[in-house]
Every structure is written in C-alpha cells, then in structure tokens.
Amino acid sequence: MKTNTVAIIQARMGSSRLPGKMMLPLQGIPVVEWVFRRTKSAQSIQNIVFAIPATADNDVLNNYLTGMGANVFRGNEKDVVERFFLAAKEWNASHIVRICADNPFVTGTEIDHLVKFYFEMDCDYAYNHIPRNNRYPDGMGAEIVSFRILQTIHEEAGVDDHREHIFNYIWANPGKFKILTFDPEDERLAQPDIKLDLDTLQDYEKLCSMNVDIEMTAYEIIEQALLKK
C-alpha cells in the first residue's frame, strides 16, 4: 500500500509560560525555523505542514513560515484535534507524524526510527518524543498515527482536554489502542533525564547556553546538553 506520511508541526505564538517562543532566536535563528529545517532532514516524511491557529496574533508566525516556503494550515486555536484532522485531510495524509514546535532539537534520524518502528510493529500509536517507558531524552522525537486513528479521535473525543491535547484521548483509552515505544538505536542517546523542549524562560536560557548548530546530529546535541547538567 502506498503511504503518504505527513509531518504536522503544531505551533502557536500564544504560550502562558513563554509568550512568542516560536520566534525566539536560538543561535540567531528562530526556534520555529530550527524545527522546520531539522524535520526536513527526515527521509521518511513525504510532506511537512505547520498547523497554526487562525488568529491575528499568529499572523506573524504565518508570514515567517510562508516566507520560508513552508506549508501552513490555519484552524481552530483550542480544538487542536480538528486542526490536525483538517490539515491531514487537506494534504491527503495516510499517516501523521506529530511534531511539537517547542522541540527545536527534533532530529530527522529519530523521526525515521519512529516511522520504521511504527510500520514494523503494526500499532495504533507510537512515540519517542518523551521518556515514557523508554530511554529517550525529552524533545528529540515525535509521535505517529494513521489517518484512520486520527479520524477516530476526531469523531469520539468529547472533553476539552482531549480536543486541546491531541493524543490524550489515546492515553485515556489504553485498552482501545495499541500504544508502543522503543529505546534509541544509538545507546549514547539513552538520556531520559535530559530535557530539550522549550516551555519556560529557564528552558530558553539553558538552550541558548548550549554550543549548538542547526545541522548537529542527535548525539552532538546530547553532548552539549550533558555539559549543562
């Protein structure tokens, strides 16, 4: 069966803990560009789409993304499930890799390992973006589902928490979905106590203090993170 695996990057300017973080510079390059360029290095992805809210405060983000040549889908700010579902539908995705735009060090090789694992294991949902039942650092990987599973979530998820946090419905129904994860192929990446995502000003200061480059491999970034522990 021919697949069309689309990376959908969830991004927005509004953040209660760190407003405007998408456009904050990291080594002189906005965080959102880090995410875009590092996702582009994945070999298993056929297309990349940013799913951002259709609100005025996100116009600056939309303009920057389109200026980079990125695909953008704008939708409901609070109903993230609907935003993802409609974006996936518009790009005819057979499978969706969700990437959070507050992960500037997301890495193409680890996205590829995730996609390979997912198709080999025949599961409903696979992930390696957080150290939950695996030994990955926090913020280098992604999540993957089929369009069919995303459609199920869209049709069945009712409570606000399950609409705003796209895969919470899966986690709330473990008996209904086959959920799998795995450890890094490169043992040097097995650092589950390292946090690389961007949630707070303290996170931003730590990431800025790291001697990193946008083309670095996963392990080169881990090396820098270990120096800051």
PDB file of C-alpha atoms in Angstrom:
ATOM      1  CA  MET A   1       0.000   0.000   0.000  1.00  0.00           C
ATOM      2  CA  LYS A   2       1.335   3.411  -0.963  1.00  0.00           C
ATOM      3  CA  THR A   3       1.646   5.695   2.039  1.00  0.00           C
ATOM      4  CA  ASN A   4       1.774   9.460   2.346  1.00  0.00           C
ATOM      5  CA  THR A   5       3.381  10.198   5.687  1.00  0.00           C
ATOM      6  CA  VAL A   6       2.961  13.870   6.554  1.00  0.00           C
ATOM      7  CA  ALA A   7       4.700  15.627   9.428  1.00  0.00           C
ATOM      8  CA  ILE A   8       2.289  18.074  11.026  1.00  0.00           C
ATOM      9  CA  ILE A   9       4.060  20.570  13.250  1.00  0.00           C
ATOM     10  CA  GLN A  10       1.906  22.086  15.970  1.00  0.00           C
ATOM     11  CA  ALA A  11       2.866  25.730  16.545  1.00  0.00           C
ATOM     12  CA  ARG A  12       1.397  28.905  18.013  1.00  0.00           C
ATOM     13  CA  MET A  13       2.562  32.250  19.335  1.00  0.00           C
ATOM     14  CA  GLY A  14       0.402  32.157  22.453  1.00  0.00           C
ATOM     15  CA  SER A  15       2.007  30.495  25.472  1.00  0.00           C
ATOM     16  CA  SER A  16       1.172  31.286  29.078  1.00  0.00           C
ATOM     17  CA  ARG A  17       4.663  30.409  30.292  1.00  0.00           C
ATOM     18  CA  LEU A  18       6.737  31.796  27.407  1.00  0.00           C
ATOM     19  CA  PRO A  19       4.744  34.021  25.011  1.00  0.00           C
ATOM     20  CA  GLY A  20       6.055  34.307  21.460  1.00  0.00           C
ATOM     21  CA  LYS A  21       8.538  31.481  21.932  1.00  0.00           C
ATOM     22  CA  MET A  22       8.252  30.320  18.313  1.00  0.00           C
ATOM     23  CA  MET A  23      10.108  33.413  17.126  1.00  0.00           C
ATOM     24  CA  LEU A  24      12.731  33.498  19.869  1.00  0.00           C
ATOM     25  CA  PRO A  25      16.247  33.272  18.402  1.00  0.00           C
ATOM     26  CA  LEU A  26      18.421  30.255  19.086  1.00  0.00           C
ATOM     27  CA  GLN A  27      21.953  30.837  17.791  1.00  0.00           C
ATOM     28  CA  GLY A  28      20.439  33.653  15.710  1.00  0.00           C
ATOM     29  CA  ILE A  29      17.723  31.503  14.110  1.00  0.00           C
ATOM     30  CA  PRO A  30      14.071  31.494  15.270  1.00  0.00           C
ATOM     31  CA  VAL A  31      13.032  28.359  17.145  1.00  0.00           C
ATOM     32  CA  VAL A  32      10.363  27.550  14.566  1.00  0.00           C
ATOM     33  CA  GLU A  33      12.970  27.526  11.787  1.00  0.00           C
ATOM     34  CA  TRP A  34      15.081  25.075  13.783  1.00  0.00           C
ATOM     35  CA  VAL A  35      12.091  22.751  13.947  1.00  0.00           C
ATOM     36  CA  PHE A  36      11.328  23.098  10.237  1.00  0.00           C
ATOM     37  CA  ARG A  37      14.869  22.577   8.995  1.00  0.00           C
ATOM     38  CA  ARG A  38      15.606  19.672  11.314  1.00  0.00           C
ATOM     39  CA  THR A  39      12.329  17.952  10.406  1.00  0.00           C
ATOM     40  CA  LYS A  40      13.194  18.329   6.705  1.00  0.00           C
ATOM     41  CA  SER A  41      16.195  16.056   7.231  1.00  0.00           C
ATOM     42  CA  ALA A  42      13.890  13.075   7.902  1.00  0.00           C
ATOM     43  CA  GLN A  43      13.869  10.645   4.974  1.00  0.00           C
ATOM     44  CA  SER A  44      10.555   9.000   5.913  1.00  0.00           C
ATOM     45  CA  ILE A  45       8.400  12.125   5.548  1.00  0.00           C
ATOM     46  CA  GLN A  46       6.670  12.967   2.269  1.00  0.00           C
ATOM     47  CA  ASN A  47       5.465  16.422   3.307  1.00  0.00           C
ATOM     48  CA  ILE A  48       5.636  18.912   6.180  1.00  0.00           C
ATOM     49  CA  VAL A  49       2.736  21.123   7.255  1.00  0.00           C
ATOM     50  CA  PHE A  50       2.543  23.647  10.079  1.00  0.00           C
ATOM     51  CA  ALA A  51      -0.837  23.616  11.839  1.00  0.00           C
ATOM     52  CA  ILE A  52      -1.273  27.010  13.486  1.00  0.00           C
ATOM     53  CA  PRO A  53      -4.274  28.904  14.881  1.00  0.00           C
ATOM     54  CA  ALA A  54      -6.276  31.201  12.609  1.00  0.00           C
ATOM     55  CA  THR A  55      -5.943  34.139  15.000  1.00  0.00           C
ATOM     56  CA  ALA A  56      -4.435  37.580  14.457  1.00  0.00           C
ATOM     57  CA  ASP A  57      -1.616  37.047  16.947  1.00  0.00           C
ATOM     58  CA  ASN A  58      -0.382  34.147  14.798  1.00  0.00           C
ATOM     59  CA  ASP A  59      -0.181  36.221  11.599  1.00  0.00           C
ATOM     60  CA  VAL A  60       3.485  36.982  12.262  1.00  0.00           C
ATOM     61  CA  LEU A  61       4.172  33.250  12.555  1.00  0.00           C
ATOM     62  CA  ASN A  62       2.219  32.520   9.382  1.00  0.00           C
ATOM     63  CA  ASN A  63       4.136  35.190   7.471  1.00  0.00           C
ATOM     64  CA  TYR A  64       7.501  33.875   8.623  1.00  0.00           C
ATOM     65  CA  LEU A  65       6.617  30.287   7.750  1.00  0.00           C
ATOM     66  CA  THR A  66       5.283  31.101   4.295  1.00  0.00           C
ATOM     67  CA  GLY A  67       8.351  33.255   3.722  1.00  0.00           C
ATOM     68  CA  MET A  68      10.463  30.134   4.326  1.00  0.00           C
ATOM     69  CA  GLY A  69       8.370  28.224   1.810  1.00  0.00           C
ATOM     70  CA  ALA A  70       6.666  26.106   4.460  1.00  0.00           C
ATOM     71  CA  ASN A  71       3.155  24.714   4.077  1.00  0.00           C
ATOM     72  CA  VAL A  72       0.730  26.232   6.593  1.00  0.00           C
ATOM     73  CA  PHE A  73      -2.753  25.169   7.636  1.00  0.00           C
ATOM     74  CA  ARG A  74      -4.671  27.559   9.867  1.00  0.00           C
ATOM     75  CA  GLY A  75      -7.518  26.338  12.026  1.00  0.00           C
ATOM     76  CA  ASN A  76      -9.223  26.297  15.402  1.00  0.00           C
ATOM     77  CA  GLU A  77      -6.991  27.553  18.209  1.00  0.00           C
ATOM     78  CA  LYS A  78      -8.462  25.462  21.035  1.00  0.00           C
ATOM     79  CA  ASP A  79      -9.672  22.401  19.115  1.00  0.00           C
ATOM     80  CA  VAL A  80      -6.274  21.049  18.112  1.00  0.00           C
ATOM     81  CA  VAL A  81      -7.742  17.681  17.116  1.00  0.00           C
ATOM     82  CA  GLU A  82      -9.910  19.389  14.499  1.00  0.00           C
ATOM     83  CA  ARG A  83      -6.959  21.490  13.313  1.00  0.00           C
ATOM     84  CA  PHE A  84      -4.820  18.376  12.815  1.00  0.00           C
ATOM     85  CA  PHE A  85      -7.609  16.361  11.230  1.00  0.00           C
ATOM     86  CA  LEU A  86      -8.409  19.046   8.658  1.00  0.00           C
ATOM     87  CA  ALA A  87      -4.716  19.636   7.910  1.00  0.00           C
ATOM     88  CA  ALA A  88      -4.147  15.909   7.411  1.00  0.00           C
ATOM     89  CA  LYS A  89      -7.215  15.704   5.182  1.00  0.00           C
ATOM     90  CA  GLU A  90      -6.101  18.652   3.057  1.00  0.00           C
ATOM     91  CA  TRP A  91      -2.675  17.081   2.466  1.00  0.00           C
ATOM     92  CA  ASN A  92      -4.127  13.592   1.869  1.00  0.00           C
ATOM     93  CA  ALA A  93      -2.077  12.087   4.679  1.00  0.00           C
ATOM     94  CA  SER A  94      -2.247   8.335   5.166  1.00  0.00           C
ATOM     95  CA  HIS A  95      -0.167   8.718   8.325  1.00  0.00           C
ATOM     96  CA  ILE A  96       0.558  11.699  10.530  1.00  0.00           C
ATOM     97  CA  VAL A  97       3.793  12.373  12.391  1.00  0.00           C
ATOM     98  CA  ARG A  98       3.058  14.968  15.057  1.00  0.00           C
ATOM     99  CA  ILE A  99       5.926  17.261  15.953  1.00  0.00           C
ATOM    100  CA  CYS A 100       5.692  19.919  18.617  1.00  0.00           C
ATOM    101  CA  ALA A 101       7.294  23.216  17.620  1.00  0.00           C
ATOM    102  CA  ASP A 102       8.723  23.711  21.094  1.00  0.00           C
ATOM    103  CA  ASN A 103      11.212  20.913  20.297  1.00  0.00           C
ATOM    104  CA  PRO A 104      13.958  22.813  18.418  1.00  0.00           C
ATOM    105  CA  PHE A 105      16.267  19.782  18.577  1.00  0.00           C
ATOM    106  CA  VAL A 106      13.852  17.325  16.975  1.00  0.00           C
ATOM    107  CA  THR A 107      16.070  15.145  14.802  1.00  0.00           C
ATOM    108  CA  GLY A 108      15.434  13.584  11.404  1.00  0.00           C
ATOM    109  CA  THR A 109      17.132  10.296  12.231  1.00  0.00           C
ATOM    110  CA  GLU A 110      14.939   9.795  15.292  1.00  0.00           C
ATOM    111  CA  ILE A 111      11.804  10.621  13.275  1.00  0.00           C
ATOM    112  CA  ASP A 112      12.932   7.988  10.766  1.00  0.00           C
ATOM    113  CA  HIS A 113      13.491   5.424  13.525  1.00  0.00           C
ATOM    114  CA  LEU A 114       9.989   6.154  14.819  1.00  0.00           C
ATOM    115  CA  VAL A 115       8.338   5.732  11.416  1.00  0.00           C
ATOM    116  CA  LYS A 116      10.252   2.499  10.750  1.00  0.00           C
ATOM    117  CA  PHE A 117       9.296   1.107  14.171  1.00  0.00           C
ATOM    118  CA  TYR A 118       5.635   2.043  13.693  1.00  0.00           C
ATOM    119  CA  PHE A 119       5.265   0.247  10.374  1.00  0.00           C
ATOM    120  CA  GLU A 120       7.202  -2.813  11.557  1.00  0.00           C
ATOM    121  CA  MET A 121       5.160  -3.193  14.749  1.00  0.00           C
ATOM    122  CA  ASP A 122       1.692  -2.559  13.291  1.00  0.00           C
ATOM    123  CA  CYS A 123       0.457  -0.437  16.190  1.00  0.00           C
ATOM    124  CA  ASP A 124      -2.091   2.360  16.518  1.00  0.00           C
ATOM    125  CA  TYR A 125       0.205   4.926  18.101  1.00  0.00           C
ATOM    126  CA  ALA A 126       3.978   5.046  18.537  1.00  0.00           C
ATOM    127  CA  TYR A 127       6.161   7.723  20.071  1.00  0.00           C
ATOM    128  CA  ASN A 128       9.713   8.628  21.073  1.00  0.00           C
ATOM    129  CA  HIS A 129       9.350  12.328  21.932  1.00  0.00           C
ATOM    130  CA  ILE A 130       9.202  11.836  25.710  1.00  0.00           C
ATOM    131  CA  PRO A 131      10.933   9.401  28.096  1.00  0.00           C
ATOM    132  CA  ARG A 132       7.777   7.465  28.941  1.00  0.00           C
ATOM    133  CA  ASN A 133       8.522   3.725  29.071  1.00  0.00           C
ATOM    134  CA  ASN A 134      11.643   4.353  27.001  1.00  0.00           C
ATOM    135  CA  ARG A 135      15.118   5.867  27.426  1.00  0.00           C
ATOM    136  CA  TYR A 136      14.853   8.773  25.002  1.00  0.00           C
ATOM    137  CA  PRO A 137      15.636  12.355  26.052  1.00  0.00           C
ATOM    138  CA  ASP A 138      12.668  14.709  26.207  1.00  0.00           C
ATOM    139  CA  GLY A 139      12.319  16.631  22.942  1.00  0.00           C
ATOM    140  CA  MET A 140      14.135  14.806  20.114  1.00  0.00           C
ATOM    141  CA  GLY A 141      11.429  12.596  18.676  1.00  0.00           C
ATOM    142  CA  ALA A 142       7.816  12.622  17.568  1.00  0.00           C
ATOM    143  CA  GLU A 143       4.518  10.692  17.543  1.00  0.00           C
ATOM    144  CA  ILE A 144       2.771   8.821  14.741  1.00  0.00           C
ATOM    145  CA  VAL A 145      -0.755   7.610  13.969  1.00  0.00           C
ATOM    146  CA  SER A 146      -2.690   6.665  10.857  1.00  0.00           C
ATOM    147  CA  PHE A 147      -5.310   8.967   9.386  1.00  0.00           C
ATOM    148  CA  ARG A 148      -7.902   6.375  10.423  1.00  0.00           C
ATOM    149  CA  ILE A 149      -6.886   6.665  14.085  1.00  0.00           C
ATOM    150  CA  LEU A 150      -6.844  10.465  13.887  1.00  0.00           C
ATOM    151  CA  GLN A 151     -10.343  10.352  12.412  1.00  0.00           C
ATOM    152  CA  THR A 152     -11.477   8.123  15.291  1.00  0.00           C
ATOM    153  CA  ILE A 153     -10.118  10.653  17.787  1.00  0.00           C
ATOM    154  CA  HIS A 154     -11.819  13.492  15.917  1.00  0.00           C
ATOM    155  CA  GLU A 155     -15.163  11.671  15.963  1.00  0.00           C
ATOM    156  CA  GLU A 156     -15.057  10.321  19.525  1.00  0.00           C
ATOM    157  CA  ALA A 157     -13.052  12.737  21.704  1.00  0.00           C
ATOM    158  CA  GLY A 158     -15.515  14.937  23.571  1.00  0.00           C
ATOM    159  CA  VAL A 159     -13.968  16.581  26.613  1.00  0.00           C
ATOM    160  CA  ASP A 160     -11.946  19.767  26.196  1.00  0.00           C
ATOM    161  CA  ASP A 161      -8.706  18.163  27.400  1.00  0.00           C
ATOM    162  CA  HIS A 162      -8.970  15.529  24.670  1.00  0.00           C
ATOM    163  CA  ARG A 163      -9.638  18.170  21.996  1.00  0.00           C
ATOM    164  CA  GLU A 164      -6.846  20.533  23.021  1.00  0.00           C
ATOM    165  CA  HIS A 165      -4.187  17.869  23.656  1.00  0.00           C
ATOM    166  CA  ILE A 166      -4.378  15.804  20.535  1.00  0.00           C
ATOM    167  CA  PHE A 167      -3.408  12.334  21.740  1.00  0.00           C
ATOM    168  CA  ASN A 168      -4.743  12.491  25.301  1.00  0.00           C
ATOM    169  CA  TYR A 169      -7.752  10.512  24.088  1.00  0.00           C
ATOM    170  CA  ILE A 170      -5.416   7.641  23.186  1.00  0.00           C
ATOM    171  CA  TRP A 171      -3.706   7.728  26.579  1.00  0.00           C
ATOM    172  CA  ALA A 172      -7.096   7.825  28.314  1.00  0.00           C
ATOM    173  CA  ASN A 173      -8.184   4.681  26.438  1.00  0.00           C
ATOM    174  CA  PRO A 174      -5.206   2.277  26.531  1.00  0.00           C
ATOM    175  CA  GLY A 175      -7.483  -0.729  26.102  1.00  0.00           C
ATOM    176  CA  LYS A 176      -8.750   0.630  22.808  1.00  0.00           C
ATOM    177  CA  PHE A 177      -5.421   1.492  21.178  1.00  0.00           C
ATOM    178  CA  LYS A 178      -2.160  -0.396  20.741  1.00  0.00           C
ATOM    179  CA  ILE A 179       0.457   2.018  22.127  1.00  0.00           C
ATOM    180  CA  LEU A 180       4.149   1.243  21.629  1.00  0.00           C
ATOM    181  CA  THR A 181       7.513   2.901  22.119  1.00  0.00           C
ATOM    182  CA  PHE A 182      11.164   1.885  21.952  1.00  0.00           C
ATOM    183  CA  ASP A 183      14.671   2.816  23.089  1.00  0.00           C
ATOM    184  CA  PRO A 184      17.188   4.744  20.957  1.00  0.00           C
ATOM    185  CA  GLU A 185      19.189   2.652  18.496  1.00  0.00           C
ATOM    186  CA  ASP A 186      22.250   4.684  19.466  1.00  0.00           C
ATOM    187  CA  GLU A 187      22.895   3.858  23.118  1.00  0.00           C
ATOM    188  CA  ARG A 188      24.577   7.243  23.547  1.00  0.00           C
ATOM    189  CA  LEU A 189      21.161   8.889  23.142  1.00  0.00           C
ATOM    190  CA  ALA A 190      19.715   6.968  26.087  1.00  0.00           C
ATOM    191  CA  GLN A 191      19.463  10.013  28.356  1.00  0.00           C
ATOM    192  CA  PRO A 192      15.885  10.094  29.720  1.00  0.00           C
ATOM    193  CA  ASP A 193      16.793  12.691  32.339  1.00  0.00           C
ATOM    194  CA  ILE A 194      17.719  15.295  29.698  1.00  0.00           C
ATOM    195  CA  LYS A 195      15.008  17.829  28.809  1.00  0.00           C
ATOM    196  CA  LEU A 196      15.395  19.596  25.463  1.00  0.00           C
ATOM    197  CA  ASP A 197      11.952  21.109  24.923  1.00  0.00           C
ATOM    198  CA  LEU A 198      11.148  24.786  25.327  1.00  0.00           C
ATOM    199  CA  ASP A 199       8.450  25.566  27.889  1.00  0.00           C
ATOM    200  CA  THR A 200       9.833  28.276  30.154  1.00  0.00           C
ATOM    201  CA  LEU A 201      12.307  31.148  30.224  1.00  0.00           C
ATOM    202  CA  GLN A 202      14.653  28.881  32.173  1.00  0.00           C
ATOM    203  CA  ASP A 203      14.482  26.319  29.364  1.00  0.00           C
ATOM    204  CA  TYR A 204      15.264  29.038  26.826  1.00  0.00           C
ATOM    205  CA  GLU A 205      18.256  30.282  28.803  1.00  0.00           C
ATOM    206  CA  LYS A 206      19.605  26.735  29.048  1.00  0.00           C
ATOM    207  CA  LEU A 207      19.175  26.049  25.325  1.00  0.00           C
ATOM    208  CA  CYS A 208      20.835  29.375  24.463  1.00  0.00           C
ATOM    209  CA  SER A 209      23.801  28.475  26.661  1.00  0.00           C
ATOM    210  CA  MET A 210      24.465  25.308  24.660  1.00  0.00           C
ATOM    211  CA  ASN A 211      27.063  25.476  21.886  1.00  0.00           C
ATOM    212  CA  VAL A 212      24.792  24.039  19.211  1.00  0.00           C
ATOM    213  CA  ASP A 213      24.365  24.259  15.459  1.00  0.00           C
ATOM    214  CA  ILE A 214      21.209  23.613  13.451  1.00  0.00           C
ATOM    215  CA  GLU A 215      22.926  20.837  11.454  1.00  0.00           C
ATOM    216  CA  MET A 216      24.138  18.896  14.510  1.00  0.00           C
ATOM    217  CA  THR A 217      23.377  15.208  14.914  1.00  0.00           C
ATOM    218  CA  ALA A 218      21.327  13.947  17.826  1.00  0.00           C
ATOM    219  CA  TYR A 219      24.408  12.821  19.725  1.00  0.00           C
ATOM    220  CA  GLU A 220      26.265  16.091  19.153  1.00  0.00           C
ATOM    221  CA  ILE A 221      23.341  17.888  20.788  1.00  0.00           C
ATOM    222  CA  ILE A 222      23.256  15.371  23.639  1.00  0.00           C
ATOM    223  CA  GLU A 223      26.965  16.007  24.218  1.00  0.00           C
ATOM    224  CA  GLN A 224      26.255  19.716  24.633  1.00  0.00           C
ATOM    225  CA  ALA A 225      23.276  19.035  26.896  1.00  0.00           C
ATOM    226  CA  LEU A 226      25.391  16.806  29.133  1.00  0.00           C
ATOM    227  CA  LEU A 227      27.814  19.681  29.653  1.00  0.00           C
ATOM    228  CA  LYS A 228      24.931  21.762  31.064  1.00  0.00           C
ATOM    229  CA  LYS A 229      23.592  19.183  33.509  1.00  0.00           C
TER     230      LYS A 229
END
